[in-house]
PDB file of C-alpha atoms in Angstrom:
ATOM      1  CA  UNK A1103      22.091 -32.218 -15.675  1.00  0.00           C
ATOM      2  CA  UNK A1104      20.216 -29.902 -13.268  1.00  0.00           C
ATOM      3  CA  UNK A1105      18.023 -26.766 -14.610  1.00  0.00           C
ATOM      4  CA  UNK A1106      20.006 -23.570 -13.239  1.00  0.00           C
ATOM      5  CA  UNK A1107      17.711 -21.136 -11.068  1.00  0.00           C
ATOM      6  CA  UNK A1108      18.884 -18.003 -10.501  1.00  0.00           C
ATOM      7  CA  UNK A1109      18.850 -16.777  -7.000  1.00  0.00           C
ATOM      8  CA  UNK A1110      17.303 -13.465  -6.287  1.00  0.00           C
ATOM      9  CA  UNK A1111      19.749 -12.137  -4.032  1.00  0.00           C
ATOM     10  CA  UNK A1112      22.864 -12.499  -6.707  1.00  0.00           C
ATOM     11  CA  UNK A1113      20.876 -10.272  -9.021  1.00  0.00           C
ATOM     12  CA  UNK A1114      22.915  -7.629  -9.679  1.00  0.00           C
ATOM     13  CA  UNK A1115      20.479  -4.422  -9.949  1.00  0.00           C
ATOM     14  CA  UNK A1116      21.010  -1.509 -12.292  1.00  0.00           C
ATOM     15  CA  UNK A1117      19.560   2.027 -11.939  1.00  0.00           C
ATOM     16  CA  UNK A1118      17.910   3.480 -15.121  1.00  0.00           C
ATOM     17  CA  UNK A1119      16.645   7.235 -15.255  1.00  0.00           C
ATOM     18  CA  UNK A1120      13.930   7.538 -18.022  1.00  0.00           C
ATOM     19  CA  UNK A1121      12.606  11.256 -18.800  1.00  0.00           C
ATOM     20  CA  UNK A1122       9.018  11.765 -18.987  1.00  0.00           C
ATOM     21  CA  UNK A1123       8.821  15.275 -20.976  1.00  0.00           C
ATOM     22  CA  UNK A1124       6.314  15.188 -23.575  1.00  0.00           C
ATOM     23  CA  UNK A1125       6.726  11.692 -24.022  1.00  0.00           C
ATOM     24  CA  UNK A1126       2.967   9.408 -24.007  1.00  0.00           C
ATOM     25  CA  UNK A1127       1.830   8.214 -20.608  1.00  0.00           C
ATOM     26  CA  UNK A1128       1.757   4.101 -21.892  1.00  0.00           C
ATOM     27  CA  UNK A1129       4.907   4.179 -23.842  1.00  0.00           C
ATOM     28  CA  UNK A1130       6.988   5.281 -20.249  1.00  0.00           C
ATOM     29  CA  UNK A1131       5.082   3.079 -18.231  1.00  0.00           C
ATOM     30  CA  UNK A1132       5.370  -0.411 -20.149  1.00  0.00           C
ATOM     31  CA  UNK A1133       9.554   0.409 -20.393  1.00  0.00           C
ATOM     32  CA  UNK A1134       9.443   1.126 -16.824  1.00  0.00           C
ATOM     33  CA  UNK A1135       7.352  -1.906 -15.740  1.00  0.00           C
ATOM     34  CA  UNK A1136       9.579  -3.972 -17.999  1.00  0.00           C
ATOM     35  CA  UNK A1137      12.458  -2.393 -16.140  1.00  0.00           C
ATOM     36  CA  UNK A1138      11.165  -3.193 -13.097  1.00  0.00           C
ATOM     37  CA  UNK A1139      10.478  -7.217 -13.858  1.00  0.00           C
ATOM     38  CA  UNK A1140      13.352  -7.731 -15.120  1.00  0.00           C
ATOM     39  CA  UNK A1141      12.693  -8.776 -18.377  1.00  0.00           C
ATOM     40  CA  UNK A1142      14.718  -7.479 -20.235  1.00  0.00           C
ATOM     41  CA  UNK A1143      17.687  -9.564 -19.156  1.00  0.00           C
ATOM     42  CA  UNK A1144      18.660 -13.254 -20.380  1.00  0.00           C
ATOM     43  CA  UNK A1145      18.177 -14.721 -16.424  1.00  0.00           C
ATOM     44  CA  UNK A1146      14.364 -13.662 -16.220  1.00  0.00           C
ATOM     45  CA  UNK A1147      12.441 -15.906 -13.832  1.00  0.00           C
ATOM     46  CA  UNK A1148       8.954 -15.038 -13.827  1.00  0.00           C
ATOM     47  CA  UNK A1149       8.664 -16.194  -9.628  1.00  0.00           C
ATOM     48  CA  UNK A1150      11.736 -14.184  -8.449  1.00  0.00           C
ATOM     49  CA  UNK A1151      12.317 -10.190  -8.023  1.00  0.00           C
ATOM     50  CA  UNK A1152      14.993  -9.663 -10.872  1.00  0.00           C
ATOM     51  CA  UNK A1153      14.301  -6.375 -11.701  1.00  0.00           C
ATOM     52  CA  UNK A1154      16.103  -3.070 -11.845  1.00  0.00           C
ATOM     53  CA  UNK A1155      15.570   0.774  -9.938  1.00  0.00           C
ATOM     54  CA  UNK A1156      13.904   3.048 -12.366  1.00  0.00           C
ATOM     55  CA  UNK A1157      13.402   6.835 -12.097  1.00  0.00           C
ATOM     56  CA  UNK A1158      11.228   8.806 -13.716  1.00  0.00           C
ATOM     57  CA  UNK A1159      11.873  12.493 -13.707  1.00  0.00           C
ATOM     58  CA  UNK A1160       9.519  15.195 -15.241  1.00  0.00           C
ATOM     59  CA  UNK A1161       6.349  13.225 -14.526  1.00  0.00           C
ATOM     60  CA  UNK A1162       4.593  16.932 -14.226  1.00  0.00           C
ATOM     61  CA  UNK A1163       4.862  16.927 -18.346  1.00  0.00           C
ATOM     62  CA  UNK A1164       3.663  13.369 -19.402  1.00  0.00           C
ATOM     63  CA  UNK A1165       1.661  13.313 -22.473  1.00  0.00           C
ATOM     64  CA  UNK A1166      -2.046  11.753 -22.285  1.00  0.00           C
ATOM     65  CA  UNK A1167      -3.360  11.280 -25.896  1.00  0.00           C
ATOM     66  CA  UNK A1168      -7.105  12.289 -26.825  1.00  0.00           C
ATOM     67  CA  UNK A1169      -9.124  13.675 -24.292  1.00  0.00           C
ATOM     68  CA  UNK A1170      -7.996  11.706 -21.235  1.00  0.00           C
ATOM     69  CA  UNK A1171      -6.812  14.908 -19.816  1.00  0.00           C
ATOM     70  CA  UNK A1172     -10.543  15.612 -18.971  1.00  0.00           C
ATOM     71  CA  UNK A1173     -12.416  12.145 -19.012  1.00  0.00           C
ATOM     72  CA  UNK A1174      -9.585   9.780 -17.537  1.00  0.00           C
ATOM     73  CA  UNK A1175     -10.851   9.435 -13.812  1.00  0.00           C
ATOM     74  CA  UNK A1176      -8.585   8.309 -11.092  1.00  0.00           C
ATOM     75  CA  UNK A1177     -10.511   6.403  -7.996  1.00  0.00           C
ATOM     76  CA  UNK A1178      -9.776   6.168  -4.473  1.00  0.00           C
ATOM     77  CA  UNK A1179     -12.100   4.356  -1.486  1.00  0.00           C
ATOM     78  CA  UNK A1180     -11.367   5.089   2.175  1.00  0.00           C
ATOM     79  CA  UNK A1181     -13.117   1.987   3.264  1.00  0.00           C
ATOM     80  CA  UNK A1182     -16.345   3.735   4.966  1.00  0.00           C
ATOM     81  CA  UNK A1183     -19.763   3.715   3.090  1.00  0.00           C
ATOM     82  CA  UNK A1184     -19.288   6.246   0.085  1.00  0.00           C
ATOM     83  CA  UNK A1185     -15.932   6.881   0.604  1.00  0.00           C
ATOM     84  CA  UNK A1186     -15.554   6.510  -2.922  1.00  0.00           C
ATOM     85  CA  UNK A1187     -13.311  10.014  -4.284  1.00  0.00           C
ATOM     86  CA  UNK A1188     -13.045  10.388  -8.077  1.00  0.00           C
ATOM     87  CA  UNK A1189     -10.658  13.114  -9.518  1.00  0.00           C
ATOM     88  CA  UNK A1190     -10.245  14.142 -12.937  1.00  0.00           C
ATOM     89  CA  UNK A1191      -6.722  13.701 -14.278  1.00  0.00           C
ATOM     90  CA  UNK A1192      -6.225  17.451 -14.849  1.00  0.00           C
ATOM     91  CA  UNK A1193      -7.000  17.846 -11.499  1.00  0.00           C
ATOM     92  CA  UNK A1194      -4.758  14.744 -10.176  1.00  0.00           C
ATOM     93  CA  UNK A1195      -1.860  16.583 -12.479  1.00  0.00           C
ATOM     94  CA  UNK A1196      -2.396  19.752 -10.796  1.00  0.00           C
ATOM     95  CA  UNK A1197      -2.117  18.707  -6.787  1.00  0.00           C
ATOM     96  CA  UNK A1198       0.085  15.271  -7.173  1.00  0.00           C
ATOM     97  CA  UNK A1199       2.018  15.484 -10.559  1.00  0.00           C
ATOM     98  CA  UNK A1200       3.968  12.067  -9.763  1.00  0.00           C
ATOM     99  CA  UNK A1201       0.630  10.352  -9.263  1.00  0.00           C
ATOM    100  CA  UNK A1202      -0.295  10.027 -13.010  1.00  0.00           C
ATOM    101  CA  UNK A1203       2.575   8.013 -13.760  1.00  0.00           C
ATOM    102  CA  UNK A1204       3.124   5.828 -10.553  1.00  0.00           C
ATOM    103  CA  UNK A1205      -0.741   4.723 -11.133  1.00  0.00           C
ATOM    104  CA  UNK A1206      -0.475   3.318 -15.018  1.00  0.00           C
ATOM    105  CA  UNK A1207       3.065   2.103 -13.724  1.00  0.00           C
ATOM    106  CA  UNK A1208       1.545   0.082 -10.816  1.00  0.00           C
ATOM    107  CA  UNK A1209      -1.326  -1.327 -13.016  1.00  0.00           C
ATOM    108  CA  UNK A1210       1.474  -3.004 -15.002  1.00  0.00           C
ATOM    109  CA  UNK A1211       2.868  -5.056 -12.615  1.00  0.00           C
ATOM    110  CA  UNK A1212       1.387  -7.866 -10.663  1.00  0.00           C
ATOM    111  CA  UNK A1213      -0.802  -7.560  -8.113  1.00  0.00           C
ATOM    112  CA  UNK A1214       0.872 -10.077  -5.492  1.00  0.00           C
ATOM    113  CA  UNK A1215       3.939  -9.747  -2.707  1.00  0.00           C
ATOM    114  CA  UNK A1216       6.210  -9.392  -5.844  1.00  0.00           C
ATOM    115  CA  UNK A1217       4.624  -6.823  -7.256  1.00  0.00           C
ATOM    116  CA  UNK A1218       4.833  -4.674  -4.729  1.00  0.00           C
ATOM    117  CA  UNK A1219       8.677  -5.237  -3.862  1.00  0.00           C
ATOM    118  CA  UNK A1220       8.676  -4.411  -7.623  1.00  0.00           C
ATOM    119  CA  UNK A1221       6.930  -1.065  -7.074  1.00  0.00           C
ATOM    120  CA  UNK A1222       9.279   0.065  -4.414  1.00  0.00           C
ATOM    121  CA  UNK A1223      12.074   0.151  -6.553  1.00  0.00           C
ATOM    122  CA  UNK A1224      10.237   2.639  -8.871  1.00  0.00           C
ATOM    123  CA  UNK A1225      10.906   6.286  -8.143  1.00  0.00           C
ATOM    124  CA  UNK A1226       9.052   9.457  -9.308  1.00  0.00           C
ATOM    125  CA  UNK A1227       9.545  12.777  -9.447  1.00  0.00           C
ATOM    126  CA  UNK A1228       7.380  16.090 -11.326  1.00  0.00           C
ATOM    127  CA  UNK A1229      10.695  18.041 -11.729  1.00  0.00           C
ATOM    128  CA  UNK A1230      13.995  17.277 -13.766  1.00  0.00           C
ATOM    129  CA  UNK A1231      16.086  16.943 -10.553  1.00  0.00           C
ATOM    130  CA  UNK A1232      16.261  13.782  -8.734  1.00  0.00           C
ATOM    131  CA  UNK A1233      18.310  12.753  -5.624  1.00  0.00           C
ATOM    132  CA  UNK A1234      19.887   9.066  -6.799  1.00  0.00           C
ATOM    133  CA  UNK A1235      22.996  11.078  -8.663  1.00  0.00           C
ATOM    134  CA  UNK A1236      25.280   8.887  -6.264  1.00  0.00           C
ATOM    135  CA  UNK A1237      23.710   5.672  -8.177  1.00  0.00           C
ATOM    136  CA  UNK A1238      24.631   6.877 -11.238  1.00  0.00           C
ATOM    137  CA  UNK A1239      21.671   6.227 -13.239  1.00  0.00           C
ATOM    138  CA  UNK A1240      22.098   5.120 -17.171  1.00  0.00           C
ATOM    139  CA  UNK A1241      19.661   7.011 -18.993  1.00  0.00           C
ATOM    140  CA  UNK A1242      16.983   5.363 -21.178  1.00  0.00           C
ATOM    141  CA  UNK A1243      16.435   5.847 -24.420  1.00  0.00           C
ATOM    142  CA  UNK A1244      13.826   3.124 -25.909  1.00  0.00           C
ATOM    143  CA  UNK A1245      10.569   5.090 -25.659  1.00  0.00           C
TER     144      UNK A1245
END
């Protein structure tokens, strides 16, 4: 008897809206990553892209807990000698409000080829509307 392997272009992918208001900054981004993986369904392969689309709308009113609003600092390098730019997260929240939660999203996944097809299918957005409405998202609840 052979071991099935699922193929990863029969995966059937789903699209799953999750809303960000008020809700903690972790708690969104491990459903979403999980979302993303795939592992939440039975035919999980750890070496294959089997997750599904996620959106994440009202980004602009995540929750950070204690006083990460002032002290978490996000860190960019342009690649030339001190290139190095730090930015508060208040400050990150004020210009790019989507950029708090794509960040602790893209920490979650891995950091190879995979991980990044992963990360495409992620899709953020400060406000409550979103353009995928054709998709017809199922919201998520689990947070």
């Amino acid at each position: 008897m052979k071991t099935f392997v699922p193929s990863g272009h029969s995966t059937e992918r789903a699209w799953h809206i999750i809303d960000a208001d008020t809700r903690v900054l972790g708690r969104i981004s491990t459903l979403a990553a999980r979302l993303l993986m795939g592992k939440h369904k039975a035919r999980y392969t750890p070496f294959l892209d089997m997750g599904d689309h996620v959106i994440i709308v009202n980004a602009e009113r995540v929750r950070l807990t204690g006083r990460k609003e002032g002290q978490k600092m996000y860190r960019k390098h342009s690649g030339y000698l001190g290139g190095l730019r730090e930015e508060r997260a208040k400050v990150v929240r004020q210009r790019h409000p989507a950029r708090i939660v794509e960040s602790a999203v893209r920490g979650m996944l891995p950091k190879t080829k995979l991980g990044r097809a992963m990360y495409r299918k992620l899709n953020v957005y400060a406000g409550p509307i979103h353009p995928h409405a054709a998709q017809k998202p199922v919201k998520c609840e689990a947070v």
